[in-house]
Amino acid sequence: EAEVAQSPRYKITEKSQAVAFWCDPISGHATLYWYRQILGQGPELLVQFQDESVVDDSQLPKDRFSAERLKGVDSTLKIQPAELGDSAMYLCASSLTYADNEQFFGPGTRLTVL
Amino acid sequence: KQEVTQIPAALSVPEGENLVLNCSFTDSAIYNLQWFRQDPGKGLTSLLLIQSSQREQTSGRLNASLDKSSGRSTLYIAASQPGDSATYLCAVFTGTASKLTFGTGTRLQVTL
């Protein structure tokens, strides 16, 4: 069964360091999403791609966060420098098309910033 | 701005009971509503997707209903089992924002 892959599963870093997360969506899915989930809350959208183009990054803290999907397949989310408040689960999801809005989620990356 | 509320925040039931989880949303102009399951420290597993034109969806022991006009959805779990213990999240896809908005979830524990 096709799944969304993410790595690493866990990341511990010190504040001011740089971190990067990787996501490989389900093959053939054009739309890719990055969410952040703080403990005890629902996920919140950070950035949405349609193929290699950013559709929505209105909630992405652009002073420290960046995201890319250069070939329209896998994607990288980067934080530099990391802050204590960035500790959260980072979830990647994909959907077949922009209009086909059933989203499938990966296992997530748990980030702890010390 | 779309807001999604889930009640109760936590629920503990003995094995075998039928139970209902509630979800409400403020903007009825939605494309669909999706129910997810999340185990501790894990990603989200999609359980049911209800399109805005549908009233309900069923999968095994799960039944989800949608009343778009009143901004409500329920997830019914029949004959609960300890393996159903998890957090259940509902999310609505709002066309104007073109994104999923999540509730904060209901943490379910099914005891032996």
JSON list of C-alpha atoms in Angstrom, two decimals:
[
{"chain": "A", "resi": 1, "resn": "GLU", "atom": "CA", "xyz": [0.00, 0.00, 0.00]},
{"chain": "A", "resi": 2, "resn": "ALA", "atom": "CA", "xyz": [1.35, 3.41, -0.98]},
{"chain": "A", "resi": 3, "resn": "GLU", "atom": "CA", "xyz": [2.36, 5.64, 1.92]},
{"chain": "A", "resi": 4, "resn": "VAL", "atom": "CA", "xyz": [3.80, 9.06, 2.60]},
{"chain": "A", "resi": 5, "resn": "ALA", "atom": "CA", "xyz": [7.38, 8.71, 3.84]},
{"chain": "A", "resi": 6, "resn": "GLN", "atom": "CA", "xyz": [9.07, 11.12, 6.24]},
{"chain": "A", "resi": 7, "resn": "SER", "atom": "CA", "xyz": [12.52, 11.28, 7.80]},
{"chain": "A", "resi": 8, "resn": "PRO", "atom": "CA", "xyz": [13.88, 11.52, 10.33]},
{"chain": "A", "resi": 9, "resn": "ARG", "atom": "CA", "xyz": [11.20, 10.24, 12.69]},
{"chain": "A", "resi": 10, "resn": "TYR", "atom": "CA", "xyz": [12.78, 12.02, 15.65]},
{"chain": "A", "resi": 11, "resn": "LYS", "atom": "CA", "xyz": [15.14, 14.98, 15.87]},
{"chain": "A", "resi": 12, "resn": "ILE", "atom": "CA", "xyz": [16.67, 16.61, 18.94]},
{"chain": "A", "resi": 13, "resn": "THR", "atom": "CA", "xyz": [18.57, 19.83, 18.43]},
{"chain": "A", "resi": 14, "resn": "GLU", "atom": "CA", "xyz": [19.76, 22.84, 20.36]},
{"chain": "A", "resi": 15, "resn": "LYS", "atom": "CA", "xyz": [18.28, 26.27, 19.82]},
{"chain": "A", "resi": 16, "resn": "SER", "atom": "CA", "xyz": [19.95, 28.34, 17.10]},
{"chain": "A", "resi": 17, "resn": "GLN", "atom": "CA", "xyz": [20.88, 25.19, 15.15]},
{"chain": "A", "resi": 18, "resn": "ALA", "atom": "CA", "xyz": [19.53, 24.36, 11.70]},
{"chain": "A", "resi": 19, "resn": "VAL", "atom": "CA", "xyz": [17.26, 21.36, 11.09]},
{"chain": "A", "resi": 20, "resn": "ALA", "atom": "CA", "xyz": [15.76, 19.84, 7.95]},
{"chain": "A", "resi": 21, "resn": "PHE", "atom": "CA", "xyz": [12.93, 17.40, 7.40]},
{"chain": "A", "resi": 22, "resn": "TRP", "atom": "CA", "xyz": [12.24, 15.34, 4.30]},
{"chain": "A", "resi": 23, "resn": "CYS", "atom": "CA", "xyz": [8.97, 14.08, 2.82]},
{"chain": "A", "resi": 24, "resn": "ASP", "atom": "CA", "xyz": [8.23, 11.76, -0.08]},
{"chain": "A", "resi": 25, "resn": "PRO", "atom": "CA", "xyz": [4.52, 11.83, -1.01]},
{"chain": "A", "resi": 26, "resn": "ILE", "atom": "CA", "xyz": [2.49, 9.00, -2.47]},
{"chain": "A", "resi": 27, "resn": "SER", "atom": "CA", "xyz": [3.59, 8.43, -6.06]},
{"chain": "A", "resi": 28, "resn": "GLY", "atom": "CA", "xyz": [1.54, 10.52, -8.49]},
{"chain": "A", "resi": 29, "resn": "HIS", "atom": "CA", "xyz": [0.19, 12.92, -5.86]},
{"chain": "A", "resi": 30, "resn": "ALA", "atom": "CA", "xyz": [0.50, 16.46, -7.15]},
{"chain": "A", "resi": 31, "resn": "THR", "atom": "CA", "xyz": [-0.35, 18.29, -3.93]},
{"chain": "A", "resi": 32, "resn": "LEU", "atom": "CA", "xyz": [1.90, 18.21, -0.88]},
{"chain": "A", "resi": 33, "resn": "TYR", "atom": "CA", "xyz": [1.29, 19.78, 2.53]},
{"chain": "A", "resi": 34, "resn": "TRP", "atom": "CA", "xyz": [3.46, 20.47, 5.59]},
{"chain": "A", "resi": 35, "resn": "TYR", "atom": "CA", "xyz": [1.67, 20.80, 8.94]},
{"chain": "A", "resi": 36, "resn": "ARG", "atom": "CA", "xyz": [2.88, 21.57, 12.44]},
{"chain": "A", "resi": 37, "resn": "GLN", "atom": "CA", "xyz": [1.16, 19.96, 15.41]},
{"chain": "A", "resi": 38, "resn": "ILE", "atom": "CA", "xyz": [1.85, 21.23, 18.90]},
{"chain": "A", "resi": 39, "resn": "LEU", "atom": "CA", "xyz": [1.16, 18.72, 21.67]},
{"chain": "A", "resi": 40, "resn": "GLY", "atom": "CA", "xyz": [-2.54, 18.61, 22.51]},
{"chain": "A", "resi": 41, "resn": "GLN", "atom": "CA", "xyz": [-3.63, 20.59, 19.47]},
{"chain": "A", "resi": 42, "resn": "GLY", "atom": "CA", "xyz": [-4.74, 19.82, 15.93]},
{"chain": "A", "resi": 43, "resn": "PRO", "atom": "CA", "xyz": [-2.31, 20.18, 13.01]},
{"chain": "A", "resi": 44, "resn": "GLU", "atom": "CA", "xyz": [-1.96, 23.61, 11.41]},
{"chain": "A", "resi": 45, "resn": "LEU", "atom": "CA", "xyz": [-0.97, 24.11, 7.79]},
{"chain": "A", "resi": 46, "resn": "LEU", "atom": "CA", "xyz": [2.45, 25.64, 7.21]},
{"chain": "A", "resi": 47, "resn": "VAL", "atom": "CA", "xyz": [2.81, 25.36, 3.44]},
{"chain": "A", "resi": 48, "resn": "GLN", "atom": "CA", "xyz": [1.03, 23.79, 0.48]},
{"chain": "A", "resi": 49, "resn": "PHE", "atom": "CA", "xyz": [2.57, 22.86, -2.89]},
{"chain": "A", "resi": 50, "resn": "GLN", "atom": "CA", "xyz": [0.89, 22.10, -6.18]},
{"chain": "A", "resi": 51, "resn": "ASP", "atom": "CA", "xyz": [3.61, 20.28, -8.13]},
{"chain": "A", "resi": 52, "resn": "GLU", "atom": "CA", "xyz": [6.70, 22.45, -7.55]},
{"chain": "A", "resi": 53, "resn": "SER", "atom": "CA", "xyz": [4.78, 25.69, -6.90]},
{"chain": "A", "resi": 54, "resn": "VAL", "atom": "CA", "xyz": [3.81, 27.11, -3.52]},
{"chain": "A", "resi": 55, "resn": "VAL", "atom": "CA", "xyz": [0.02, 27.56, -3.32]},
{"chain": "A", "resi": 56, "resn": "ASP", "atom": "CA", "xyz": [-0.22, 28.76, 0.29]},
{"chain": "A", "resi": 57, "resn": "ASP", "atom": "CA", "xyz": [2.55, 29.67, 2.72]},
{"chain": "A", "resi": 58, "resn": "SER", "atom": "CA", "xyz": [0.64, 32.32, 4.64]},
{"chain": "A", "resi": 59, "resn": "GLN", "atom": "CA", "xyz": [1.25, 30.58, 8.00]},
{"chain": "A", "resi": 60, "resn": "LEU", "atom": "CA", "xyz": [4.92, 29.79, 7.39]},
{"chain": "A", "resi": 61, "resn": "PRO", "atom": "CA", "xyz": [7.28, 31.90, 9.60]},
{"chain": "A", "resi": 62, "resn": "LYS", "atom": "CA", "xyz": [9.41, 32.95, 6.68]},
{"chain": "A", "resi": 63, "resn": "ASP", "atom": "CA", "xyz": [12.11, 34.57, 8.78]},
{"chain": "A", "resi": 64, "resn": "ARG", "atom": "CA", "xyz": [13.26, 31.12, 9.90]},
{"chain": "A", "resi": 65, "resn": "PHE", "atom": "CA", "xyz": [11.33, 28.49, 7.92]},
{"chain": "A", "resi": 66, "resn": "SER", "atom": "CA", "xyz": [11.75, 27.55, 4.28]},
{"chain": "A", "resi": 67, "resn": "ALA", "atom": "CA", "xyz": [10.27, 24.81, 2.14]},
{"chain": "A", "resi": 68, "resn": "GLU", "atom": "CA", "xyz": [10.99, 23.54, -1.33]},
{"chain": "A", "resi": 69, "resn": "ARG", "atom": "CA", "xyz": [9.77, 20.93, -3.76]},
{"chain": "A", "resi": 70, "resn": "LEU", "atom": "CA", "xyz": [12.18, 21.43, -6.61]},
{"chain": "A", "resi": 71, "resn": "LYS", "atom": "CA", "xyz": [11.12, 18.62, -8.95]},
{"chain": "A", "resi": 72, "resn": "GLY", "atom": "CA", "xyz": [7.53, 18.46, -7.84]},
{"chain": "A", "resi": 73, "resn": "VAL", "atom": "CA", "xyz": [8.02, 15.15, -6.06]},
{"chain": "A", "resi": 74, "resn": "ASP", "atom": "CA", "xyz": [9.74, 15.06, -2.65]},
{"chain": "A", "resi": 75, "resn": "SER", "atom": "CA", "xyz": [10.01, 18.07, -0.38]},
{"chain": "A", "resi": 76, "resn": "THR", "atom": "CA", "xyz": [12.26, 19.52, 2.32]},
{"chain": "A", "resi": 77, "resn": "LEU", "atom": "CA", "xyz": [11.25, 21.77, 5.21]},
{"chain": "A", "resi": 78, "resn": "LYS", "atom": "CA", "xyz": [14.05, 23.68, 6.92]},
{"chain": "A", "resi": 79, "resn": "ILE", "atom": "CA", "xyz": [14.23, 25.68, 10.13]},
{"chain": "A", "resi": 80, "resn": "GLN", "atom": "CA", "xyz": [17.16, 28.01, 10.75]},
{"chain": "A", "resi": 81, "resn": "PRO", "atom": "CA", "xyz": [17.70, 28.95, 13.50]},
{"chain": "A", "resi": 82, "resn": "ALA", "atom": "CA", "xyz": [15.53, 26.65, 15.60]},
{"chain": "A", "resi": 83, "resn": "GLU", "atom": "CA", "xyz": [13.80, 28.13, 18.64]},
{"chain": "A", "resi": 84, "resn": "LEU", "atom": "CA", "xyz": [12.39, 26.45, 21.76]},
{"chain": "A", "resi": 85, "resn": "GLY", "atom": "CA", "xyz": [8.85, 27.12, 20.55]},
{"chain": "A", "resi": 86, "resn": "ASP", "atom": "CA", "xyz": [9.46, 25.08, 17.40]},
{"chain": "A", "resi": 87, "resn": "SER", "atom": "CA", "xyz": [9.26, 21.84, 19.38]},
{"chain": "A", "resi": 88, "resn": "ALA", "atom": "CA", "xyz": [6.35, 19.99, 17.78]},
{"chain": "A", "resi": 89, "resn": "MET", "atom": "CA", "xyz": [5.37, 17.19, 15.41]},
{"chain": "A", "resi": 90, "resn": "TYR", "atom": "CA", "xyz": [5.90, 18.09, 11.76]},
{"chain": "A", "resi": 91, "resn": "LEU", "atom": "CA", "xyz": [3.52, 16.21, 9.49]},
{"chain": "A", "resi": 92, "resn": "CYS", "atom": "CA", "xyz": [3.61, 15.85, 5.73]},
{"chain": "A", "resi": 93, "resn": "ALA", "atom": "CA", "xyz": [0.52, 14.96, 3.71]},
{"chain": "A", "resi": 94, "resn": "SER", "atom": "CA", "xyz": [-0.30, 14.52, 0.05]},
{"chain": "A", "resi": 95, "resn": "SER", "atom": "CA", "xyz": [-3.39, 14.37, -2.15]},
{"chain": "A", "resi": 96, "resn": "LEU", "atom": "CA", "xyz": [-3.87, 13.24, -5.72]},
{"chain": "A", "resi": 97, "resn": "THR", "atom": "CA", "xyz": [-4.79, 16.63, -7.08]},
{"chain": "A", "resi": 98, "resn": "TYR", "atom": "CA", "xyz": [-5.57, 20.08, -5.76]},
{"chain": "A", "resi": 99, "resn": "ALA", "atom": "CA", "xyz": [-9.28, 19.39, -6.16]},
{"chain": "A", "resi": 100, "resn": "ASP", "atom": "CA", "xyz": [-9.13, 15.85, -4.79]},
{"chain": "A", "resi": 101, "resn": "ASN", "atom": "CA", "xyz": [-8.87, 16.89, -1.23]},
{"chain": "A", "resi": 102, "resn": "GLU", "atom": "CA", "xyz": [-8.62, 13.60, 0.67]},
{"chain": "A", "resi": 103, "resn": "GLN", "atom": "CA", "xyz": [-5.26, 13.95, 2.31]},
{"chain": "A", "resi": 104, "resn": "PHE", "atom": "CA", "xyz": [-2.97, 11.11, 3.33]},
{"chain": "A", "resi": 105, "resn": "PHE", "atom": "CA", "xyz": [-0.49, 11.71, 6.13]},
{"chain": "A", "resi": 106, "resn": "GLY", "atom": "CA", "xyz": [3.00, 10.44, 6.85]},
{"chain": "A", "resi": 107, "resn": "PRO", "atom": "CA", "xyz": [4.24, 9.26, 10.26]},
{"chain": "A", "resi": 108, "resn": "GLY", "atom": "CA", "xyz": [5.63, 12.69, 11.15]},
{"chain": "A", "resi": 109, "resn": "THR", "atom": "CA", "xyz": [8.91, 14.02, 12.53]},
{"chain": "A", "resi": 110, "resn": "ARG", "atom": "CA", "xyz": [8.97, 14.77, 16.26]},
{"chain": "A", "resi": 111, "resn": "LEU", "atom": "CA", "xyz": [11.26, 17.79, 16.84]},
{"chain": "A", "resi": 112, "resn": "THR", "atom": "CA", "xyz": [12.59, 18.68, 20.28]},
{"chain": "A", "resi": 113, "resn": "VAL", "atom": "CA", "xyz": [14.54, 21.91, 20.64]},
{"chain": "A", "resi": 114, "resn": "LEU", "atom": "CA", "xyz": [16.67, 22.17, 23.81]},
{"chain": "B", "resi": 1, "resn": "LYS", "atom": "CA", "xyz": [-12.13, 32.26, 9.81]},
{"chain": "B", "resi": 2, "resn": "GLN", "atom": "CA", "xyz": [-13.15, 28.61, 10.10]},
{"chain": "B", "resi": 3, "resn": "GLU", "atom": "CA", "xyz": [-13.10, 27.21, 13.64]},
{"chain": "B", "resi": 4, "resn": "VAL", "atom": "CA", "xyz": [-13.56, 23.54, 14.50]},
{"chain": "B", "resi": 5, "resn": "THR", "atom": "CA", "xyz": [-14.55, 22.33, 17.97]},
{"chain": "B", "resi": 6, "resn": "GLN", "atom": "CA", "xyz": [-14.59, 18.77, 19.25]},
{"chain": "B", "resi": 7, "resn": "ILE", "atom": "CA", "xyz": [-16.49, 17.60, 22.30]},
{"chain": "B", "resi": 8, "resn": "PRO", "atom": "CA", "xyz": [-15.66, 15.90, 24.57]},
{"chain": "B", "resi": 9, "resn": "ALA", "atom": "CA", "xyz": [-11.93, 16.52, 24.83]},
{"chain": "B", "resi": 10, "resn": "ALA", "atom": "CA", "xyz": [-11.48, 13.13, 26.49]},
{"chain": "B", "resi": 11, "resn": "LEU", "atom": "CA", "xyz": [-13.65, 10.06, 26.94]},
{"chain": "B", "resi": 12, "resn": "SER", "atom": "CA", "xyz": [-13.21, 6.77, 28.76]},
{"chain": "B", "resi": 13, "resn": "VAL", "atom": "CA", "xyz": [-15.62, 3.88, 28.12]},
{"chain": "B", "resi": 14, "resn": "PRO", "atom": "CA", "xyz": [-15.67, 0.16, 28.93]},
{"chain": "B", "resi": 15, "resn": "GLU", "atom": "CA", "xyz": [-15.14, -2.29, 26.11]},
{"chain": "B", "resi": 16, "resn": "GLY", "atom": "CA", "xyz": [-18.25, -3.09, 24.10]},
{"chain": "B", "resi": 17, "resn": "GLU", "atom": "CA", "xyz": [-19.97, 0.25, 24.49]},
{"chain": "B", "resi": 18, "resn": "ASN", "atom": "CA", "xyz": [-21.23, 2.26, 21.55]},
{"chain": "B", "resi": 19, "resn": "LEU", "atom": "CA", "xyz": [-20.04, 5.87, 21.58]},
{"chain": "B", "resi": 20, "resn": "VAL", "atom": "CA", "xyz": [-20.43, 9.16, 19.74]},
{"chain": "B", "resi": 21, "resn": "LEU", "atom": "CA", "xyz": [-17.81, 11.83, 19.14]},
{"chain": "B", "resi": 22, "resn": "ASN", "atom": "CA", "xyz": [-18.92, 15.31, 18.17]},
{"chain": "B", "resi": 23, "resn": "CYS", "atom": "CA", "xyz": [-17.45, 17.91, 15.84]},
{"chain": "B", "resi": 24, "resn": "SER", "atom": "CA", "xyz": [-18.79, 21.38, 15.06]},
{"chain": "B", "resi": 25, "resn": "PHE", "atom": "CA", "xyz": [-17.58, 24.02, 12.63]},
{"chain": "B", "resi": 26, "resn": "THR", "atom": "CA", "xyz": [-18.43, 27.70, 12.22]},
{"chain": "B", "resi": 27, "resn": "ASP", "atom": "CA", "xyz": [-18.39, 28.15, 8.43]},
{"chain": "B", "resi": 28, "resn": "SER", "atom": "CA", "xyz": [-20.83, 25.83, 6.65]},
{"chain": "B", "resi": 29, "resn": "ALA", "atom": "CA", "xyz": [-19.29, 26.50, 3.21]},
{"chain": "B", "resi": 30, "resn": "ILE", "atom": "CA", "xyz": [-17.18, 23.35, 3.27]},
{"chain": "B", "resi": 31, "resn": "TYR", "atom": "CA", "xyz": [-16.15, 20.95, 0.50]},
{"chain": "B", "resi": 32, "resn": "ASN", "atom": "CA", "xyz": [-15.79, 17.95, 2.78]},
{"chain": "B", "resi": 33, "resn": "LEU", "atom": "CA", "xyz": [-15.17, 16.74, 6.30]},
{"chain": "B", "resi": 34, "resn": "GLN", "atom": "CA", "xyz": [-12.60, 14.13, 7.21]},
{"chain": "B", "resi": 35, "resn": "TRP", "atom": "CA", "xyz": [-12.23, 12.06, 10.40]},
{"chain": "B", "resi": 36, "resn": "PHE", "atom": "CA", "xyz": [-8.74, 10.92, 11.40]},
{"chain": "B", "resi": 37, "resn": "ARG", "atom": "CA", "xyz": [-7.27, 8.67, 14.04]},
{"chain": "B", "resi": 38, "resn": "GLN", "atom": "CA", "xyz": [-3.94, 9.47, 15.70]},
{"chain": "B", "resi": 39, "resn": "ASP", "atom": "CA", "xyz": [-2.07, 7.10, 17.99]},
{"chain": "B", "resi": 40, "resn": "PRO", "atom": "CA", "xyz": [0.36, 8.64, 20.50]},
{"chain": "B", "resi": 41, "resn": "GLY", "atom": "CA", "xyz": [3.45, 10.03, 18.77]},
{"chain": "B", "resi": 42, "resn": "LYS", "atom": "CA", "xyz": [2.24, 8.87, 15.36]},
{"chain": "B", "resi": 43, "resn": "GLY", "atom": "CA", "xyz": [0.89, 10.40, 12.18]},
{"chain": "B", "resi": 44, "resn": "LEU", "atom": "CA", "xyz": [-2.77, 10.64, 11.15]},
{"chain": "B", "resi": 45, "resn": "THR", "atom": "CA", "xyz": [-4.77, 7.79, 9.64]},
{"chain": "B", "resi": 46, "resn": "SER", "atom": "CA", "xyz": [-7.77, 8.78, 7.55]},
{"chain": "B", "resi": 47, "resn": "LEU", "atom": "CA", "xyz": [-10.92, 7.01, 8.73]},
{"chain": "B", "resi": 48, "resn": "LEU", "atom": "CA", "xyz": [-13.78, 8.52, 6.74]},
{"chain": "B", "resi": 49, "resn": "LEU", "atom": "CA", "xyz": [-14.26, 11.32, 4.23]},
{"chain": "B", "resi": 50, "resn": "ILE", "atom": "CA", "xyz": [-17.71, 12.86, 3.75]},
{"chain": "B", "resi": 51, "resn": "GLN", "atom": "CA", "xyz": [-18.26, 15.10, 0.76]},
{"chain": "B", "resi": 52, "resn": "SER", "atom": "CA", "xyz": [-20.44, 18.18, 1.32]},
{"chain": "B", "resi": 53, "resn": "SER", "atom": "CA", "xyz": [-23.25, 16.62, -0.74]},
{"chain": "B", "resi": 54, "resn": "GLN", "atom": "CA", "xyz": [-23.31, 13.48, 1.42]},
{"chain": "B", "resi": 55, "resn": "ARG", "atom": "CA", "xyz": [-25.06, 12.87, 4.72]},
{"chain": "B", "resi": 56, "resn": "GLU", "atom": "CA", "xyz": [-23.02, 9.95, 6.03]},
{"chain": "B", "resi": 57, "resn": "GLN", "atom": "CA", "xyz": [-20.26, 7.45, 5.40]},
{"chain": "B", "resi": 58, "resn": "THR", "atom": "CA", "xyz": [-19.69, 4.02, 6.91]},
{"chain": "B", "resi": 59, "resn": "SER", "atom": "CA", "xyz": [-16.61, 1.86, 7.31]},
{"chain": "B", "resi": 60, "resn": "GLY", "atom": "CA", "xyz": [-16.88, -1.27, 9.41]},
{"chain": "B", "resi": 61, "resn": "ARG", "atom": "CA", "xyz": [-17.84, -0.28, 12.96]},
{"chain": "B", "resi": 62, "resn": "LEU", "atom": "CA", "xyz": [-17.51, 3.42, 12.15]},
{"chain": "B", "resi": 63, "resn": "ASN", "atom": "CA", "xyz": [-20.27, 5.69, 10.91]},
{"chain": "B", "resi": 64, "resn": "ALA", "atom": "CA", "xyz": [-19.83, 9.41, 10.32]},
{"chain": "B", "resi": 65, "resn": "SER", "atom": "CA", "xyz": [-22.69, 11.82, 9.67]},
{"chain": "B", "resi": 66, "resn": "LEU", "atom": "CA", "xyz": [-22.66, 15.37, 8.37]},
{"chain": "B", "resi": 67, "resn": "ASP", "atom": "CA", "xyz": [-25.23, 18.14, 8.81]},
{"chain": "B", "resi": 68, "resn": "LYS", "atom": "CA", "xyz": [-23.65, 20.97, 6.88]},
{"chain": "B", "resi": 69, "resn": "SER", "atom": "CA", "xyz": [-26.41, 23.49, 7.52]},
{"chain": "B", "resi": 70, "resn": "SER", "atom": "CA", "xyz": [-26.02, 23.22, 11.28]},
{"chain": "B", "resi": 71, "resn": "GLY", "atom": "CA", "xyz": [-22.24, 22.88, 11.14]},
{"chain": "B", "resi": 72, "resn": "ARG", "atom": "CA", "xyz": [-22.10, 19.50, 12.86]},
{"chain": "B", "resi": 73, "resn": "SER", "atom": "CA", "xyz": [-20.67, 16.04, 12.35]},
{"chain": "B", "resi": 74, "resn": "THR", "atom": "CA", "xyz": [-20.69, 12.96, 14.52]},
{"chain": "B", "resi": 75, "resn": "LEU", "atom": "CA", "xyz": [-18.50, 9.87, 14.52]},
{"chain": "B", "resi": 76, "resn": "TYR", "atom": "CA", "xyz": [-20.26, 6.79, 15.84]},
{"chain": "B", "resi": 77, "resn": "ILE", "atom": "CA", "xyz": [-18.15, 3.84, 16.98]},
{"chain": "B", "resi": 78, "resn": "ALA", "atom": "CA", "xyz": [-20.02, 0.60, 17.56]},
{"chain": "B", "resi": 79, "resn": "ALA", "atom": "CA", "xyz": [-18.95, -2.11, 19.98]},
{"chain": "B", "resi": 80, "resn": "SER", "atom": "CA", "xyz": [-15.79, -0.31, 21.07]},
{"chain": "B", "resi": 81, "resn": "GLN", "atom": "CA", "xyz": [-12.55, -2.29, 21.59]},
{"chain": "B", "resi": 82, "resn": "PRO", "atom": "CA", "xyz": [-9.33, -1.49, 23.49]},
{"chain": "B", "resi": 83, "resn": "GLY", "atom": "CA", "xyz": [-7.62, -1.14, 20.09]},
{"chain": "B", "resi": 84, "resn": "ASP", "atom": "CA", "xyz": [-9.86, 1.84, 19.37]},
{"chain": "B", "resi": 85, "resn": "SER", "atom": "CA", "xyz": [-8.01, 3.84, 22.03]},
{"chain": "B", "resi": 86, "resn": "ALA", "atom": "CA", "xyz": [-6.50, 6.86, 20.27]},
{"chain": "B", "resi": 87, "resn": "THR", "atom": "CA", "xyz": [-7.14, 10.52, 19.57]},
{"chain": "B", "resi": 88, "resn": "TYR", "atom": "CA", "xyz": [-9.81, 11.21, 16.97]},
{"chain": "B", "resi": 89, "resn": "LEU", "atom": "CA", "xyz": [-9.55, 14.41, 14.94]},
{"chain": "B", "resi": 90, "resn": "CYS", "atom": "CA", "xyz": [-12.06, 15.94, 12.59]},
{"chain": "B", "resi": 91, "resn": "ALA", "atom": "CA", "xyz": [-11.06, 18.38, 9.88]},
{"chain": "B", "resi": 92, "resn": "VAL", "atom": "CA", "xyz": [-13.02, 20.44, 7.37]},
{"chain": "B", "resi": 93, "resn": "PHE", "atom": "CA", "xyz": [-11.84, 21.48, 3.92]},
{"chain": "B", "resi": 94, "resn": "THR", "atom": "CA", "xyz": [-13.03, 25.00, 3.24]},
{"chain": "B", "resi": 95, "resn": "GLY", "atom": "CA", "xyz": [-12.91, 26.02, -0.39]},
{"chain": "B", "resi": 96, "resn": "THR", "atom": "CA", "xyz": [-12.26, 29.70, 0.13]},
{"chain": "B", "resi": 97, "resn": "ALA", "atom": "CA", "xyz": [-9.17, 28.93, 2.17]},
{"chain": "B", "resi": 98, "resn": "SER", "atom": "CA", "xyz": [-8.42, 25.76, 0.21]},
{"chain": "B", "resi": 99, "resn": "LYS", "atom": "CA", "xyz": [-7.09, 23.98, 3.26]},
{"chain": "B", "resi": 100, "resn": "LEU", "atom": "CA", "xyz": [-7.97, 21.60, 6.06]},
{"chain": "B", "resi": 101, "resn": "THR", "atom": "CA", "xyz": [-8.84, 23.12, 9.43]},
{"chain": "B", "resi": 102, "resn": "PHE", "atom": "CA", "xyz": [-8.55, 20.69, 12.33]},
{"chain": "B", "resi": 103, "resn": "GLY", "atom": "CA", "xyz": [-10.24, 20.41, 15.68]},
{"chain": "B", "resi": 104, "resn": "THR", "atom": "CA", "xyz": [-8.18, 19.72, 18.80]},
{"chain": "B", "resi": 105, "resn": "GLY", "atom": "CA", "xyz": [-9.36, 16.12, 18.98]},
{"chain": "B", "resi": 106, "resn": "THR", "atom": "CA", "xyz": [-11.10, 13.75, 21.36]},
{"chain": "B", "resi": 107, "resn": "ARG", "atom": "CA", "xyz": [-8.82, 11.42, 23.31]},
{"chain": "B", "resi": 108, "resn": "LEU", "atom": "CA", "xyz": [-10.60, 8.06, 23.62]},
{"chain": "B", "resi": 109, "resn": "GLN", "atom": "CA", "xyz": [-9.69, 5.31, 26.03]},
{"chain": "B", "resi": 110, "resn": "VAL", "atom": "CA", "xyz": [-11.50, 1.97, 25.88]},
{"chain": "B", "resi": 111, "resn": "THR", "atom": "CA", "xyz": [-10.93, -0.09, 29.01]},
{"chain": "B", "resi": 112, "resn": "LEU", "atom": "CA", "xyz": [-11.17, -3.85, 29.51]}
]
